[in-house]
Amino acid sequence: MTLRRSILTGVIAAALLSSGGVVASAVNDLPQEAVPVQDPTAELNRQTSSPLPPPVEPAPEAAPAPASPVAVAPPVPAIIIADDNLVDDADDKEGEEAEAPVARRDETPAAPARRQRRRVAIVEAIDKITAESMRFEVEVGGRPVRFQKTLIFTVRACEVSAPDEQVADAVAYLEVSLQPRGVIQVSEPRQIFRGWMFASSPAVSGLQHPIYDAWVVGCKA
C-alpha cells in the first residue's frame, strides 16, 4: 500500500511539473501591456564618447644660446656661366616630363563602419479617435507588447547609425498585428504591418492605419 501511494504521488508531481512548464511557456508568448516611458531618445541613436585630450609633447633638446652675438659673414655669390646647349637640353627634358602621363594611384576606400545593434526598441503609438498616445519599450525578440488592448507589437531587430554616417538614426524591424482583447480570443491576430521603421522619417516608414499610427523613436541597450 505504501509503495502504491509513493508511485501515485510521484506521477502526480511529474504531471504538475510538466503542466507548470506548459503554462509558463504559454504565458511568455502572450503579449504584455504597454508601459509608458519618458526616455530622452535624442542621444540614443548615436553613442559618442568624449574626445581624449591631445598628448603633450616634450620640448626638443638643443644647445644653449651663446651669451654674446656671433658675427656671420654673408656667403659670396657664385657666378655661373650659362651654356646655351645645356639650357636647351633642360627645356627639352621639362617638356618630356610634362607630356608624360601621370601614374594614378589605386586608392581603396575604407570599409564603412557597421551599425550597432540594441536590445530594446522605443515605439510611439497614437489612437487617432481618442487622441491618446504612448511611448513604450519593446524588447528585441522578447514578449510582444499590446497597445490600447488591440495593437500587438513585436520587434525583431533594432540598430543605430554608425559613427561615420552623417545623420544619427535608429532603424527597427517591427511586426504589428491587430487583435481585440476579450475574455475568449475568437480570432487569430491579423498582421497589418511588417518591415523596417526609420526614426528619421516616421511619416514614410511608420504604421498608417485608419485608427492607429505608430513609429519607432529610438533604440537603447
PDB file of N, CA and C in Angstrom, residues 63-158:
ATOM      1  N   ALA A  63      71.186  72.901 -28.030  1.00  0.00           N
ATOM      2  CA  ALA A  63      72.312  73.526 -27.328  1.00  0.00           C
ATOM      3  C   ALA A  63      71.902  74.910 -26.831  1.00  0.00           C
ATOM      4  N   PRO A  64      72.408  75.333 -25.673  1.00  0.00           N
ATOM      5  CA  PRO A  64      72.044  76.669 -25.159  1.00  0.00           C
ATOM      6  C   PRO A  64      72.543  77.783 -26.071  1.00  0.00           C
ATOM      7  N   ALA A  65      71.804  78.883 -26.074  1.00  0.00           N
ATOM      8  CA  ALA A  65      72.175  80.020 -26.926  1.00  0.00           C
ATOM      9  C   ALA A  65      73.459  80.659 -26.409  1.00  0.00           C
ATOM     10  N   PRO A  66      74.319  81.195 -27.301  1.00  0.00           N
ATOM     11  CA  PRO A  66      75.561  81.849 -26.861  1.00  0.00           C
ATOM     12  C   PRO A  66      75.262  83.130 -26.083  1.00  0.00           C
ATOM     13  N   ALA A  67      76.182  83.456 -25.190  1.00  0.00           N
ATOM     14  CA  ALA A  67      75.999  84.655 -24.362  1.00  0.00           C
ATOM     15  C   ALA A  67      76.102  85.928 -25.175  1.00  0.00           C
ATOM     16  N   SER A  68      77.000  85.986 -26.161  1.00  0.00           N
ATOM     17  CA  SER A  68      77.178  87.180 -26.995  1.00  0.00           C
ATOM     18  C   SER A  68      76.872  86.831 -28.435  1.00  0.00           C
ATOM     19  N   PRO A  69      76.378  87.798 -29.224  1.00  0.00           N
ATOM     20  CA  PRO A  69      76.053  87.503 -30.625  1.00  0.00           C
ATOM     21  C   PRO A  69      77.301  87.143 -31.428  1.00  0.00           C
ATOM     22  N   VAL A  70      77.124  86.243 -32.357  1.00  0.00           N
ATOM     23  CA  VAL A  70      78.217  85.764 -33.216  1.00  0.00           C
ATOM     24  C   VAL A  70      78.051  86.400 -34.580  1.00  0.00           C
ATOM     25  N   ALA A  71      79.138  86.983 -35.088  1.00  0.00           N
ATOM     26  CA  ALA A  71      79.096  87.619 -36.410  1.00  0.00           C
ATOM     27  C   ALA A  71      79.118  86.553 -37.485  1.00  0.00           C
ATOM     28  N   VAL A  72      78.213  86.690 -38.439  1.00  0.00           N
ATOM     29  CA  VAL A  72      78.102  85.737 -39.534  1.00  0.00           C
ATOM     30  C   VAL A  72      78.360  86.474 -40.827  1.00  0.00           C
ATOM     31  N   ALA A  73      79.379  86.020 -41.564  1.00  0.00           N
ATOM     32  CA  ALA A  73      79.726  86.662 -42.837  1.00  0.00           C
ATOM     33  C   ALA A  73      78.811  86.145 -43.924  1.00  0.00           C
ATOM     34  N   PRO A  74      78.269  87.028 -44.771  1.00  0.00           N
ATOM     35  CA  PRO A  74      77.399  86.564 -45.852  1.00  0.00           C
ATOM     36  C   PRO A  74      78.185  85.753 -46.863  1.00  0.00           C
ATOM     37  N   PRO A  75      77.597  84.741 -47.441  1.00  0.00           N
ATOM     38  CA  PRO A  75      78.321  83.937 -48.429  1.00  0.00           C
ATOM     39  C   PRO A  75      78.550  84.707 -49.725  1.00  0.00           C
ATOM     40  N   VAL A  76      79.656  84.398 -50.390  1.00  0.00           N
ATOM     41  CA  VAL A  76      79.999  85.049 -51.665  1.00  0.00           C
ATOM     42  C   VAL A  76      79.165  84.417 -52.764  1.00  0.00           C
ATOM     43  N   PRO A  77      78.405  85.207 -53.504  1.00  0.00           N
ATOM     44  CA  PRO A  77      77.573  84.619 -54.566  1.00  0.00           C
ATOM     45  C   PRO A  77      78.440  83.998 -55.655  1.00  0.00           C
ATOM     46  N   ALA A  78      78.051  82.816 -56.080  1.00  0.00           N
ATOM     47  CA  ALA A  78      78.779  82.113 -57.140  1.00  0.00           C
ATOM     48  C   ALA A  78      78.282  82.575 -58.492  1.00  0.00           C
ATOM     49  N   ILE A  79      79.204  82.742 -59.400  1.00  0.00           N
ATOM     50  CA  ILE A  79      78.899  83.200 -60.762  1.00  0.00           C
ATOM     51  C   ILE A  79      78.882  81.980 -61.667  1.00  0.00           C
ATOM     52  N   ILE A  80      77.733  81.744 -62.276  1.00  0.00           N
ATOM     53  CA  ILE A  80      77.576  80.588 -63.169  1.00  0.00           C
ATOM     54  C   ILE A  80      77.386  81.087 -64.577  1.00  0.00           C
ATOM     55  N   ILE A  81      78.177  80.547 -65.479  1.00  0.00           N
ATOM     56  CA  ILE A  81      78.090  80.908 -66.902  1.00  0.00           C
ATOM     57  C   ILE A  81      77.149  79.919 -67.571  1.00  0.00           C
ATOM     58  N   ALA A  82      76.054  80.431 -68.083  1.00  0.00           N
ATOM     59  CA  ALA A  82      75.061  79.563 -68.705  1.00  0.00           C
ATOM     60  C   ALA A  82      75.517  79.132 -70.079  1.00  0.00           C
ATOM     61  N   ASP A  83      75.304  77.882 -70.380  1.00  0.00           N
ATOM     62  CA  ASP A  83      75.611  77.324 -71.696  1.00  0.00           C
ATOM     63  C   ASP A  83      74.300  77.131 -72.448  1.00  0.00           C
ATOM     64  N   ASP A  84      74.257  77.624 -73.704  1.00  0.00           N
ATOM     65  CA  ASP A  84      73.013  77.530 -74.476  1.00  0.00           C
ATOM     66  C   ASP A  84      72.614  76.086 -74.713  1.00  0.00           C
ATOM     67  N   ASN A  85      73.587  75.228 -74.932  1.00  0.00           N
ATOM     68  CA  ASN A  85      73.257  73.817 -75.186  1.00  0.00           C
ATOM     69  C   ASN A  85      72.645  73.160 -73.954  1.00  0.00           C
ATOM     70  N   LEU A  86      73.198  73.506 -72.747  1.00  0.00           N
ATOM     71  CA  LEU A  86      72.652  72.927 -71.522  1.00  0.00           C
ATOM     72  C   LEU A  86      71.237  73.434 -71.258  1.00  0.00           C
ATOM     73  N   VAL A  87      70.999  74.728 -71.548  1.00  0.00           N
ATOM     74  CA  VAL A  87      69.659  75.284 -71.354  1.00  0.00           C
ATOM     75  C   VAL A  87      68.643  74.612 -72.261  1.00  0.00           C
ATOM     76  N   ASP A  88      69.022  74.379 -73.520  1.00  0.00           N
ATOM     77  CA  ASP A  88      68.113  73.721 -74.453  1.00  0.00           C
ATOM     78  C   ASP A  88      67.798  72.303 -74.018  1.00  0.00           C
ATOM     79  N   ASP A  89      68.846  71.573 -73.524  1.00  0.00           N
ATOM     80  CA  ASP A  89      68.605  70.197 -73.057  1.00  0.00           C
ATOM     81  C   ASP A  89      67.667  70.172 -71.858  1.00  0.00           C
ATOM     82  N   ALA A  90      67.828  71.162 -70.960  1.00  0.00           N
ATOM     83  CA  ALA A  90      66.947  71.208 -69.786  1.00  0.00           C
ATOM     84  C   ALA A  90      65.505  71.498 -70.188  1.00  0.00           C
ATOM     85  N   ASP A  91      65.309  72.398 -71.170  1.00  0.00           N
ATOM     86  CA  ASP A  91      63.967  72.690 -71.644  1.00  0.00           C
ATOM     87  C   ASP A  91      63.312  71.478 -72.268  1.00  0.00           C
ATOM     88  N   ASP A  92      64.098  70.702 -73.057  1.00  0.00           N
ATOM     89  CA  ASP A  92      63.544  69.501 -73.687  1.00  0.00           C
ATOM     90  C   ASP A  92      63.114  68.473 -72.641  1.00  0.00           C
ATOM     91  N   LYS A  93      63.915  68.312 -71.575  1.00  0.00           N
ATOM     92  CA  LYS A  93      63.571  67.341 -70.535  1.00  0.00           C
ATOM     93  C   LYS A  93      62.307  67.762 -69.786  1.00  0.00           C
ATOM     94  N   GLU A  94      62.168  69.077 -69.548  1.00  0.00           N
ATOM     95  CA  GLU A  94      60.966  69.532 -68.865  1.00  0.00           C
ATOM     96  C   GLU A  94      59.728  69.317 -69.720  1.00  0.00           C
ATOM     97  N   GLY A  95      59.849  69.517 -71.029  1.00  0.00           N
ATOM     98  CA  GLY A  95      58.719  69.282 -71.912  1.00  0.00           C
ATOM     99  C   GLY A  95      58.332  67.815 -71.959  1.00  0.00           C
ATOM    100  N   GLU A  96      59.324  66.913 -71.962  1.00  0.00           N
ATOM    101  CA  GLU A  96      59.009  65.488 -71.970  1.00  0.00           C
ATOM    102  C   GLU A  96      58.334  65.061 -70.668  1.00  0.00           C
ATOM    103  N   GLU A  97      58.801  65.626 -69.546  1.00  0.00           N
ATOM    104  CA  GLU A  97      58.174  65.267 -68.277  1.00  0.00           C
ATOM    105  C   GLU A  97      56.741  65.783 -68.204  1.00  0.00           C
ATOM    106  N   ALA A  98      56.466  66.961 -68.807  1.00  0.00           N
ATOM    107  CA  ALA A  98      55.109  67.496 -68.788  1.00  0.00           C
ATOM    108  C   ALA A  98      54.170  66.663 -69.638  1.00  0.00           C
ATOM    109  N   GLU A  99      54.675  66.130 -70.771  1.00  0.00           N
ATOM    110  CA  GLU A  99      53.839  65.331 -71.647  1.00  0.00           C
ATOM    111  C   GLU A  99      53.645  63.913 -71.144  1.00  0.00           C
ATOM    112  N   ALA A 100      54.523  63.433 -70.287  1.00  0.00           N
ATOM    113  CA  ALA A 100      54.393  62.062 -69.796  1.00  0.00           C
ATOM    114  C   ALA A 100      53.148  61.930 -68.934  1.00  0.00           C
ATOM    115  N   PRO A 101      52.378  60.869 -69.107  1.00  0.00           N
ATOM    116  CA  PRO A 101      51.162  60.695 -68.285  1.00  0.00           C
ATOM    117  C   PRO A 101      51.523  60.447 -66.828  1.00  0.00           C
ATOM    118  N   VAL A 102      50.693  60.983 -65.967  1.00  0.00           N
ATOM    119  CA  VAL A 102      50.904  60.828 -64.533  1.00  0.00           C
ATOM    120  C   VAL A 102      50.263  59.516 -64.089  1.00  0.00           C
ATOM    121  N   ALA A 103      51.032  58.703 -63.420  1.00  0.00           N
ATOM    122  CA  ALA A 103      50.522  57.420 -62.953  1.00  0.00           C
ATOM    123  C   ALA A 103      49.518  57.629 -61.833  1.00  0.00           C
ATOM    124  N   ARG A 104      48.371  56.993 -61.938  1.00  0.00           N
ATOM    125  CA  ARG A 104      47.320  57.121 -60.942  1.00  0.00           C
ATOM    126  C   ARG A 104      47.512  56.076 -59.856  1.00  0.00           C
ATOM    127  N   ARG A 105      47.269  56.510 -58.665  1.00  0.00           N
ATOM    128  CA  ARG A 105      47.364  55.608 -57.525  1.00  0.00           C
ATOM    129  C   ARG A 105      45.998  54.981 -57.246  1.00  0.00           C
ATOM    130  N   ASP A 106      46.036  53.681 -57.062  1.00  0.00           N
ATOM    131  CA  ASP A 106      44.803  52.970 -56.742  1.00  0.00           C
ATOM    132  C   ASP A 106      44.514  53.132 -55.250  1.00  0.00           C
ATOM    133  N   GLU A 107      43.565  54.014 -54.961  1.00  0.00           N
ATOM    134  CA  GLU A 107      43.203  54.267 -53.574  1.00  0.00           C
ATOM    135  C   GLU A 107      41.946  53.477 -53.238  1.00  0.00           C
ATOM    136  N   THR A 108      42.071  52.543 -52.314  1.00  0.00           N
ATOM    137  CA  THR A 108      40.951  51.716 -51.895  1.00  0.00           C
ATOM    138  C   THR A 108      40.188  52.423 -50.783  1.00  0.00           C
ATOM    139  N   PRO A 109      38.904  52.725 -50.970  1.00  0.00           N
ATOM    140  CA  PRO A 109      38.158  53.415 -49.911  1.00  0.00           C
ATOM    141  C   PRO A 109      38.004  52.531 -48.684  1.00  0.00           C
ATOM    142  N   ALA A 110      37.976  53.165 -47.542  1.00  0.00           N
ATOM    143  CA  ALA A 110      37.834  52.427 -46.293  1.00  0.00           C
ATOM    144  C   ALA A 110      36.426  51.840 -46.169  1.00  0.00           C
ATOM    145  N   ALA A 111      36.356  50.657 -45.596  1.00  0.00           N
ATOM    146  CA  ALA A 111      35.069  49.994 -45.427  1.00  0.00           C
ATOM    147  C   ALA A 111      34.199  50.757 -44.424  1.00  0.00           C
ATOM    148  N   PRO A 112      32.917  50.927 -44.722  1.00  0.00           N
ATOM    149  CA  PRO A 112      32.052  51.664 -43.779  1.00  0.00           C
ATOM    150  C   PRO A 112      31.880  50.896 -42.474  1.00  0.00           C
ATOM    151  N   ALA A 113      31.714  51.628 -41.399  1.00  0.00           N
ATOM    152  CA  ALA A 113      31.530  51.012 -40.084  1.00  0.00           C
ATOM    153  C   ALA A 113      30.148  50.363 -39.990  1.00  0.00           C
ATOM    154  N   ARG A 114      30.065  49.305 -39.219  1.00  0.00           N
ATOM    155  CA  ARG A 114      28.804  48.594 -39.064  1.00  0.00           C
ATOM    156  C   ARG A 114      27.905  49.303 -38.051  1.00  0.00           C
ATOM    157  N   ARG A 115      26.601  49.152 -38.267  1.00  0.00           N
ATOM    158  CA  ARG A 115      25.652  49.710 -37.320  1.00  0.00           C
ATOM    159  C   ARG A 115      25.635  48.869 -36.044  1.00  0.00           C
ATOM    160  N   GLN A 116      25.382  49.524 -34.935  1.00  0.00           N
ATOM    161  CA  GLN A 116      25.386  48.866 -33.637  1.00  0.00           C
ATOM    162  C   GLN A 116      23.965  48.428 -33.288  1.00  0.00           C
ATOM    163  N   ARG A 117      23.847  47.180 -32.869  1.00  0.00           N
ATOM    164  CA  ARG A 117      22.541  46.625 -32.511  1.00  0.00           C
ATOM    165  C   ARG A 117      22.230  46.917 -31.050  1.00  0.00           C
ATOM    166  N   ARG A 118      20.946  47.131 -30.787  1.00  0.00           N
ATOM    167  CA  ARG A 118      20.479  47.419 -29.437  1.00  0.00           C
ATOM    168  C   ARG A 118      19.456  46.364 -29.011  1.00  0.00           C
ATOM    169  N   ARG A 119      19.220  46.283 -27.712  1.00  0.00           N
ATOM    170  CA  ARG A 119      18.373  45.233 -27.136  1.00  0.00           C
ATOM    171  C   ARG A 119      16.913  45.644 -27.028  1.00  0.00           C
ATOM    172  N   VAL A 120      16.639  46.941 -26.965  1.00  0.00           N
ATOM    173  CA  VAL A 120      15.272  47.432 -26.745  1.00  0.00           C
ATOM    174  C   VAL A 120      14.957  48.498 -27.782  1.00  0.00           C
ATOM    175  N   ALA A 121      13.759  48.428 -28.337  1.00  0.00           N
ATOM    176  CA  ALA A 121      13.258  49.450 -29.259  1.00  0.00           C
ATOM    177  C   ALA A 121      12.207  50.294 -28.548  1.00  0.00           C
ATOM    178  N   ILE A 122      12.248  51.590 -28.801  1.00  0.00           N
ATOM    179  CA  ILE A 122      11.269  52.519 -28.230  1.00  0.00           C
ATOM    180  C   ILE A 122      10.285  52.904 -29.334  1.00  0.00           C
ATOM    181  N   VAL A 123       9.029  52.596 -29.098  1.00  0.00           N
ATOM    182  CA  VAL A 123       7.976  52.792 -30.089  1.00  0.00           C
ATOM    183  C   VAL A 123       6.971  53.790 -29.520  1.00  0.00           C
ATOM    184  N   GLU A 124       6.417  54.608 -30.386  1.00  0.00           N
ATOM    185  CA  GLU A 124       5.359  55.537 -30.002  1.00  0.00           C
ATOM    186  C   GLU A 124       4.136  55.272 -30.878  1.00  0.00           C
ATOM    187  N   ALA A 125       2.986  55.154 -30.227  1.00  0.00           N
ATOM    188  CA  ALA A 125       1.733  54.876 -30.929  1.00  0.00           C
ATOM    189  C   ALA A 125       0.678  55.873 -30.469  1.00  0.00           C
ATOM    190  N   ILE A 126      -0.304  56.089 -31.334  1.00  0.00           N
ATOM    191  CA  ILE A 126      -1.370  57.057 -31.039  1.00  0.00           C
ATOM    192  C   ILE A 126      -2.693  56.504 -31.551  1.00  0.00           C
ATOM    193  N   ASP A 127      -3.727  56.704 -30.736  1.00  0.00           N
ATOM    194  CA  ASP A 127      -5.096  56.388 -31.132  1.00  0.00           C
ATOM    195  C   ASP A 127      -5.713  57.673 -31.681  1.00  0.00           C
ATOM    196  N   LYS A 128      -5.991  57.706 -32.965  1.00  0.00           N
ATOM    197  CA  LYS A 128      -6.464  58.930 -33.601  1.00  0.00           C
ATOM    198  C   LYS A 128      -7.900  59.274 -33.238  1.00  0.00           C
ATOM    199  N   ILE A 129      -8.643  58.356 -32.647  1.00  0.00           N
ATOM    200  CA  ILE A 129     -10.018  58.646 -32.242  1.00  0.00           C
ATOM    201  C   ILE A 129     -10.047  59.309 -30.869  1.00  0.00           C
ATOM    202  N   THR A 130      -9.305  58.728 -29.926  1.00  0.00           N
ATOM    203  CA  THR A 130      -9.270  59.283 -28.566  1.00  0.00           C
ATOM    204  C   THR A 130      -8.113  60.245 -28.353  1.00  0.00           C
ATOM    205  N   ALA A 131      -7.216  60.385 -29.349  1.00  0.00           N
ATOM    206  CA  ALA A 131      -6.038  61.251 -29.250  1.00  0.00           C
ATOM    207  C   ALA A 131      -5.115  60.828 -28.107  1.00  0.00           C
ATOM    208  N   GLU A 132      -5.165  59.568 -27.737  1.00  0.00           N
ATOM    209  CA  GLU A 132      -4.292  59.051 -26.683  1.00  0.00           C
ATOM    210  C   GLU A 132      -3.033  58.481 -27.315  1.00  0.00           C
ATOM    211  N   SER A 133      -1.885  58.942 -26.852  1.00  0.00           N
ATOM    212  CA  SER A 133      -0.607  58.470 -27.366  1.00  0.00           C
ATOM    213  C   SER A 133       0.227  57.932 -26.215  1.00  0.00           C
ATOM    214  N   MET A 134       1.167  57.049 -26.545  1.00  0.00           N
ATOM    215  CA  MET A 134       2.024  56.450 -25.532  1.00  0.00           C
ATOM    216  C   MET A 134       3.347  56.074 -26.176  1.00  0.00           C
ATOM    217  N   ARG A 135       4.424  56.294 -25.433  1.00  0.00           N
ATOM    218  CA  ARG A 135       5.763  55.869 -25.830  1.00  0.00           C
ATOM    219  C   ARG A 135       6.184  54.736 -24.902  1.00  0.00           C
ATOM    220  N   PHE A 136       6.475  53.575 -25.469  1.00  0.00           N
ATOM    221  CA  PHE A 136       6.747  52.389 -24.662  1.00  0.00           C
ATOM    222  C   PHE A 136       7.918  51.613 -25.263  1.00  0.00           C
ATOM    223  N   GLU A 137       8.400  50.640 -24.501  1.00  0.00           N
ATOM    224  CA  GLU A 137       9.549  49.829 -24.895  1.00  0.00           C
ATOM    225  C   GLU A 137       9.088  48.447 -25.334  1.00  0.00           C
ATOM    226  N   VAL A 138       9.797  47.904 -26.324  1.00  0.00           N
ATOM    227  CA  VAL A 138       9.555  46.543 -26.803  1.00  0.00           C
ATOM    228  C   VAL A 138      10.913  45.867 -26.914  1.00  0.00           C
ATOM    229  N   GLU A 139      11.070  44.765 -26.220  1.00  0.00           N
ATOM    230  CA  GLU A 139      12.352  44.053 -26.234  1.00  0.00           C
ATOM    231  C   GLU A 139      12.512  43.292 -27.540  1.00  0.00           C
ATOM    232  N   VAL A 140      13.717  43.343 -28.091  1.00  0.00           N
ATOM    233  CA  VAL A 140      14.009  42.640 -29.345  1.00  0.00           C
ATOM    234  C   VAL A 140      13.970  41.140 -29.094  1.00  0.00           C
ATOM    235  N   GLY A 141      13.123  40.440 -29.818  1.00  0.00           N
ATOM    236  CA  GLY A 141      12.986  39.002 -29.647  1.00  0.00           C
ATOM    237  C   GLY A 141      12.288  38.599 -28.365  1.00  0.00           C
ATOM    238  N   GLY A 142      11.734  39.538 -27.615  1.00  0.00           N
ATOM    239  CA  GLY A 142      11.067  39.235 -26.355  1.00  0.00           C
ATOM    240  C   GLY A 142       9.560  39.109 -26.519  1.00  0.00           C
ATOM    241  N   ARG A 143       8.864  39.310 -25.395  1.00  0.00           N
ATOM    242  CA  ARG A 143       7.403  39.195 -25.412  1.00  0.00           C
ATOM    243  C   ARG A 143       6.785  40.342 -26.206  1.00  0.00           C
ATOM    244  N   PRO A 144       5.730  40.083 -26.948  1.00  0.00           N
ATOM    245  CA  PRO A 144       5.030  41.168 -27.637  1.00  0.00           C
ATOM    246  C   PRO A 144       4.402  42.130 -26.633  1.00  0.00           C
ATOM    247  N   VAL A 145       4.157  43.350 -27.093  1.00  0.00           N
ATOM    248  CA  VAL A 145       3.572  44.394 -26.257  1.00  0.00           C
ATOM    249  C   VAL A 145       2.264  44.843 -26.901  1.00  0.00           C
ATOM    250  N   ARG A 146       1.226  44.959 -26.063  1.00  0.00           N
ATOM    251  CA  ARG A 146      -0.096  45.330 -26.555  1.00  0.00           C
ATOM    252  C   ARG A 146      -0.372  46.799 -26.228  1.00  0.00           C
ATOM    253  N   PHE A 147      -0.866  47.528 -27.221  1.00  0.00           N
ATOM    254  CA  PHE A 147      -1.244  48.932 -27.059  1.00  0.00           C
ATOM    255  C   PHE A 147      -2.739  49.076 -27.280  1.00  0.00           C
ATOM    256  N   GLN A 148      -3.397  49.782 -26.339  1.00  0.00           N
ATOM    257  CA  GLN A 148      -4.828  50.068 -26.440  1.00  0.00           C
ATOM    258  C   GLN A 148      -5.668  48.794 -26.593  1.00  0.00           C
ATOM    259  N   LYS A 149      -5.215  47.697 -26.002  1.00  0.00           N
ATOM    260  CA  LYS A 149      -5.944  46.432 -25.999  1.00  0.00           C
ATOM    261  C   LYS A 149      -6.205  45.882 -27.398  1.00  0.00           C
ATOM    262  N   THR A 150      -5.518  46.425 -28.404  1.00  0.00           N
ATOM    263  CA  THR A 150      -5.807  45.998 -29.774  1.00  0.00           C
ATOM    264  C   THR A 150      -4.542  45.716 -30.572  1.00  0.00           C
ATOM    265  N   LEU A 151      -3.580  46.657 -30.574  1.00  0.00           N
ATOM    266  CA  LEU A 151      -2.371  46.507 -31.369  1.00  0.00           C
ATOM    267  C   LEU A 151      -1.343  45.678 -30.607  1.00  0.00           C
ATOM    268  N   ILE A 152      -0.681  44.775 -31.303  1.00  0.00           N
ATOM    269  CA  ILE A 152       0.354  43.918 -30.728  1.00  0.00           C
ATOM    270  C   ILE A 152       1.644  44.173 -31.497  1.00  0.00           C
ATOM    271  N   PHE A 153       2.693  44.588 -30.780  1.00  0.00           N
ATOM    272  CA  PHE A 153       3.976  44.934 -31.388  1.00  0.00           C
ATOM    273  C   PHE A 153       5.009  43.862 -31.048  1.00  0.00           C
ATOM    274  N   THR A 154       5.741  43.441 -32.078  1.00  0.00           N
ATOM    275  CA  THR A 154       6.853  42.506 -31.926  1.00  0.00           C
ATOM    276  C   THR A 154       8.046  43.071 -32.672  1.00  0.00           C
ATOM    277  N   VAL A 155       9.207  43.133 -32.015  1.00  0.00           N
ATOM    278  CA  VAL A 155      10.423  43.704 -32.614  1.00  0.00           C
ATOM    279  C   VAL A 155      11.409  42.574 -32.863  1.00  0.00           C
ATOM    280  N   ARG A 156      11.940  42.528 -34.078  1.00  0.00           N
ATOM    281  CA  ARG A 156      12.924  41.507 -34.457  1.00  0.00           C
ATOM    282  C   ARG A 156      14.354  42.037 -34.440  1.00  0.00           C
ATOM    283  N   ALA A 157      14.555  43.336 -34.662  1.00  0.00           N
ATOM    284  CA  ALA A 157      15.900  43.916 -34.672  1.00  0.00           C
ATOM    285  C   ALA A 157      15.785  45.411 -34.440  1.00  0.00           C
ATOM    286  N   CYS A 158      16.854  45.986 -33.865  1.00  0.00           N
ATOM    287  CA  CYS A 158      16.908  47.430 -33.634  1.00  0.00           C
ATOM    288  C   CYS A 158      18.373  47.852 -33.717  1.00  0.00           C
TER     289      CYS A 158
END
